[in-house]
PDB file of C-alpha atoms in Angstrom:
ATOM      1  CA  UNK Z 290     116.801  62.950  54.400  1.00 68.00           C
ATOM      2  CA  UNK Z 291     119.061  65.028  52.176  1.00 70.00           C
ATOM      3  CA  UNK Z 292     119.945  62.081  49.923  1.00 74.00           C
ATOM      4  CA  UNK Z 293     116.257  61.746  49.056  1.00 69.00           C
ATOM      5  CA  UNK Z 294     115.346  65.424  48.697  1.00 70.00           C
ATOM      6  CA  UNK Z 295     118.478  66.181  46.638  1.00 72.00           C
ATOM      7  CA  UNK Z 296     117.206  63.924  43.858  1.00 69.00           C
ATOM      8  CA  UNK Z 297     113.788  65.580  43.888  1.00 68.00           C
ATOM      9  CA  UNK Z 298     111.983  62.818  45.767  1.00 66.00           C
ATOM     10  CA  UNK Z 299     110.376  62.645  49.182  1.00 69.00           C
ATOM     11  CA  UNK Z 300     109.088  65.830  50.756  1.00 75.00           C
ATOM     12  CA  UNK Z 301     110.763  67.955  48.070  1.00 70.00           C
ATOM     13  CA  UNK Z 302     107.912  66.884  45.764  1.00 77.00           C
ATOM     14  CA  UNK Z 303     105.590  68.912  47.991  1.00 79.00           C
ATOM     15  CA  UNK Z 304     107.347  72.049  46.745  1.00 74.00           C
ATOM     16  CA  UNK Z 305     106.483  71.297  43.125  1.00 79.00           C
ATOM     17  CA  UNK Z 306     102.717  70.678  43.052  1.00 79.00           C
ATOM     18  CA  UNK Z 307     102.617  70.477  39.257  1.00 82.00           C
ATOM     19  CA  UNK Z 308     105.248  67.717  39.176  1.00 79.00           C
ATOM     20  CA  UNK Z 309     103.568  65.917  42.079  1.00 82.00           C
ATOM     21  CA  UNK Z 310     100.236  66.074  40.270  1.00 85.00           C
ATOM     22  CA  UNK Z 311     101.698  64.779  36.981  1.00 88.00           C
ATOM     23  CA  UNK Z 312     103.650  62.025  38.738  1.00 84.00           C
ATOM     24  CA  UNK Z 313     100.660  60.913  40.824  1.00 87.00           C
ATOM     25  CA  UNK Z 314      98.315  61.006  37.820  1.00 90.00           C
ATOM     26  CA  UNK Z 315     100.677  58.722  35.936  1.00 90.00           C
ATOM     27  CA  UNK Z 316     100.885  56.302  38.865  1.00 90.00           C
ATOM     28  CA  UNK Z 317      97.131  56.210  39.495  1.00 89.00           C
ATOM     29  CA  UNK Z 318      96.482  55.851  35.767  1.00 91.00           C
ATOM     30  CA  UNK Z 319      98.711  52.789  35.476  1.00 93.00           C
ATOM     31  CA  UNK Z 320      98.181  51.171  38.868  1.00 91.00           C
ATOM     32  CA  UNK Z 321      96.477  47.808  39.054  1.00 92.00           C
ATOM     33  CA  UNK Z 322      96.217  48.096  42.816  1.00 93.00           C
ATOM     34  CA  UNK Z 323      95.262  50.698  45.364  1.00 96.00           C
ATOM     35  CA  UNK Z 324      97.505  53.755  45.574  1.00 95.00           C
ATOM     36  CA  UNK Z 325      98.776  55.260  48.811  1.00 93.00           C
ATOM     37  CA  UNK Z 326     100.675  58.532  49.061  1.00 93.00           C
ATOM     38  CA  UNK Z 327     102.434  59.638  52.235  1.00 92.00           C
ATOM     39  CA  UNK Z 328     102.874  63.365  52.742  1.00 92.00           C
ATOM     40  CA  UNK Z 329     104.573  65.312  55.491  1.00 91.00           C
ATOM     41  CA  UNK Z 330     102.649  68.159  57.054  1.00 93.00           C
ATOM     42  CA  UNK Z 331     103.927  71.614  57.901  1.00 93.00           C
ATOM     43  CA  UNK Z 332     106.872  71.575  55.511  1.00 90.00           C
ATOM     44  CA  UNK Z 333     107.886  75.242  55.079  1.00 89.00           C
ATOM     45  CA  UNK Z 334     106.731  76.508  51.700  1.00 88.00           C
ATOM     46  CA  UNK Z 335     104.371  73.601  51.043  1.00 90.00           C
ATOM     47  CA  UNK Z 336     100.563  73.739  51.042  1.00 93.00           C
ATOM     48  CA  UNK Z 337      99.737  70.469  52.798  1.00 94.00           C
ATOM     49  CA  UNK Z 338      95.966  70.872  52.526  1.00 96.00           C
ATOM     50  CA  UNK Z 339      96.209  71.868  48.857  1.00 94.00           C
ATOM     51  CA  UNK Z 340      98.421  68.873  48.089  1.00 93.00           C
ATOM     52  CA  UNK Z 341      96.003  66.534  49.886  1.00 96.00           C
ATOM     53  CA  UNK Z 342      93.134  67.953  47.843  1.00 95.00           C
ATOM     54  CA  UNK Z 343      95.008  67.363  44.600  1.00 94.00           C
ATOM     55  CA  UNK Z 344      95.784  63.787  45.647  1.00 94.00           C
ATOM     56  CA  UNK Z 345      92.134  63.193  46.479  1.00 96.00           C
ATOM     57  CA  UNK Z 346      91.030  64.676  43.150  1.00 94.00           C
ATOM     58  CA  UNK Z 347      93.433  62.294  41.388  1.00 93.00           C
ATOM     59  CA  UNK Z 348      91.757  59.362  43.100  1.00 94.00           C
ATOM     60  CA  UNK Z 349      94.460  58.062  45.403  1.00 95.00           C
ATOM     61  CA  UNK Z 350      93.014  55.455  47.716  1.00 96.00           C
ATOM     62  CA  UNK Z 351      94.982  56.437  50.825  1.00 97.00           C
ATOM     63  CA  UNK Z 352      96.526  59.683  51.994  1.00 97.00           C
ATOM     64  CA  UNK Z 353      99.015  58.927  54.764  1.00 96.00           C
ATOM     65  CA  UNK Z 354      99.528  62.228  56.586  1.00 97.00           C
ATOM     66  CA  UNK Z 355     102.595  62.669  58.766  1.00 94.00           C
ATOM     67  CA  UNK Z 356     101.012  65.396  60.871  1.00 95.00           C
ATOM     68  CA  UNK Z 357     104.268  66.568  62.390  1.00 91.00           C
ATOM     69  CA  UNK Z 358     104.212  69.797  64.313  1.00 89.00           C
ATOM     70  CA  UNK Z 359     107.694  71.351  64.212  1.00 88.00           C
ATOM     71  CA  UNK Z 360     109.164  71.965  67.643  1.00 89.00           C
ATOM     72  CA  UNK Z 361     106.472  69.968  69.424  1.00 89.00           C
ATOM     73  CA  UNK Z 362     106.180  66.356  70.497  1.00 85.00           C
ATOM     74  CA  UNK Z 363     102.608  65.918  69.332  1.00 90.00           C
ATOM     75  CA  UNK Z 364     100.656  65.637  66.134  1.00 94.00           C
ATOM     76  CA  UNK Z 365      99.087  68.656  64.469  1.00 97.00           C
ATOM     77  CA  UNK Z 366      95.461  67.636  64.917  1.00 97.00           C
ATOM     78  CA  UNK Z 367      94.216  70.867  63.358  1.00 97.00           C
ATOM     79  CA  UNK Z 368      96.038  69.908  60.164  1.00 98.00           C
ATOM     80  CA  UNK Z 369      94.475  66.435  60.301  1.00 98.00           C
ATOM     81  CA  UNK Z 370      91.070  68.090  60.550  1.00 98.00           C
ATOM     82  CA  UNK Z 371      91.751  70.392  57.588  1.00 98.00           C
ATOM     83  CA  UNK Z 372      92.997  67.521  55.417  1.00 98.00           C
ATOM     84  CA  UNK Z 373      89.974  65.419  56.384  1.00 98.00           C
ATOM     85  CA  UNK Z 374      87.779  68.124  54.829  1.00 98.00           C
ATOM     86  CA  UNK Z 375      89.460  67.797  51.409  1.00 98.00           C
ATOM     87  CA  UNK Z 376      90.233  64.070  51.298  1.00 97.00           C
ATOM     88  CA  UNK Z 377      87.151  63.145  49.309  1.00 96.00           C
ATOM     89  CA  UNK Z 378      86.838  59.373  49.016  1.00 97.00           C
ATOM     90  CA  UNK Z 379      90.467  58.778  50.012  1.00 97.00           C
ATOM     91  CA  UNK Z 380      91.127  57.073  53.325  1.00 98.00           C
ATOM     92  CA  UNK Z 381      93.099  59.385  55.600  1.00 98.00           C
ATOM     93  CA  UNK Z 382      95.753  57.668  57.715  1.00 97.00           C
ATOM     94  CA  UNK Z 383      96.890  59.891  60.584  1.00 96.00           C
ATOM     95  CA  UNK Z 384     100.524  59.520  61.549  1.00 93.00           C
ATOM     96  CA  UNK Z 385     102.795  61.128  64.136  1.00 90.00           C
ATOM     97  CA  UNK Z 386     102.925  60.804  67.904  1.00 86.00           C
ATOM     98  CA  UNK Z 387     100.317  58.033  68.107  1.00 86.00           C
ATOM     99  CA  UNK Z 388     101.696  56.180  71.096  1.00 81.00           C
ATOM    100  CA  UNK Z 389      98.748  55.390  73.338  1.00 83.00           C
ATOM    101  CA  UNK Z 390      95.011  54.893  73.162  1.00 84.00           C
ATOM    102  CA  UNK Z 391      94.291  58.555  73.926  1.00 88.00           C
ATOM    103  CA  UNK Z 392      96.499  59.891  71.121  1.00 89.00           C
ATOM    104  CA  UNK Z 393      95.012  57.352  68.696  1.00 89.00           C
ATOM    105  CA  UNK Z 394      91.482  58.392  69.609  1.00 91.00           C
ATOM    106  CA  UNK Z 395      92.426  62.065  69.299  1.00 94.00           C
ATOM    107  CA  UNK Z 396      93.776  61.435  65.790  1.00 95.00           C
ATOM    108  CA  UNK Z 397      90.538  59.696  64.793  1.00 94.00           C
ATOM    109  CA  UNK Z 398      88.418  62.415  66.400  1.00 96.00           C
ATOM    110  CA  UNK Z 399      90.337  65.009  64.362  1.00 97.00           C
ATOM    111  CA  UNK Z 400      89.179  63.317  61.168  1.00 97.00           C
ATOM    112  CA  UNK Z 401      91.603  60.497  60.384  1.00 97.00           C
ATOM    113  CA  UNK Z 402      90.013  57.258  59.200  1.00 96.00           C
ATOM    114  CA  UNK Z 403      92.905  55.177  60.539  1.00 93.00           C
ATOM    115  CA  UNK Z 404      96.141  55.644  62.460  1.00 92.00           C
ATOM    116  CA  UNK Z 405      99.739  54.634  61.876  1.00 88.00           C
ATOM    117  CA  UNK Z 406     101.732  53.538  64.903  1.00 82.00           C
ATOM    118  CA  UNK Z 407     105.002  52.404  63.336  1.00 73.00           C
ATOM    119  CA  UNK Z 408     107.593  54.006  65.628  1.00 69.00           C
ATOM    120  CA  UNK Z 409     105.747  53.214  68.834  1.00 68.00           C
ATOM    121  CA  UNK Z 410     105.168  49.634  67.706  1.00 67.00           C
ATOM    122  CA  UNK Z 411     108.756  49.093  66.553  1.00 68.00           C
ATOM    123  CA  UNK Z 412     110.170  50.524  69.779  1.00 70.00           C
ATOM    124  CA  UNK Z 413     107.913  48.307  71.873  1.00 68.00           C
ATOM    125  CA  UNK Z 414     106.348  51.381  73.511  1.00 68.00           C
ATOM    126  CA  UNK Z 415     102.892  50.953  72.061  1.00 68.00           C
ATOM    127  CA  UNK Z 416     100.768  50.789  75.180  1.00 67.00           C
ATOM    128  CA  UNK Z 417      97.646  49.272  73.650  1.00 65.00           C
ATOM    129  CA  UNK Z 418      96.399  46.665  71.251  1.00 65.00           C
ATOM    130  CA  UNK Z 419      94.826  48.199  68.155  1.00 61.00           C
ATOM    131  CA  UNK Z 420      91.787  45.978  68.679  1.00 66.00           C
ATOM    132  CA  UNK Z 421      91.091  48.039  71.805  1.00 67.00           C
ATOM    133  CA  UNK Z 422      90.665  51.119  69.662  1.00 63.00           C
ATOM    134  CA  UNK Z 423      86.991  51.466  69.004  1.00 61.00           C
ATOM    135  CA  UNK Z 424      85.816  54.749  67.613  1.00 51.00           C
ATOM    136  CA  UNK Z 425      82.136  55.438  67.855  1.00 46.00           C
ATOM    137  CA  UNK Z 426      81.133  57.925  65.190  1.00 46.00           C
ATOM    138  CA  UNK Z 427      77.600  58.390  66.586  1.00 41.00           C
TER     139      UNK Z 427
END
């Protein structure tokens, strides 16, 4: 949204890793609760994996990855996998195109620790109950 990026917030922060790092360090240093940071994947000019690594190094509790794949109606599961390798102790929430049990399982299999289903749930198109989602890591 232009009104957000024009003031230097939202995904525009991905373009300034030093500012993002300083801002996040200040938040995590002062927080009296868990810290979650949502990032958008595949933003031109941004290093999504590098940003996720910095967030993990700063000790954020949750990295919420919008794994959008420009021009496609599916999540970028390769990106989820790459971010899962640098997330450290952070919990990785996979987001984008999770609309059925198969896409949720695919997101978890790619390395996400949890999934976000907001749009599908809000629209009433979520075709499963999250309790049905059992991921066996054996």
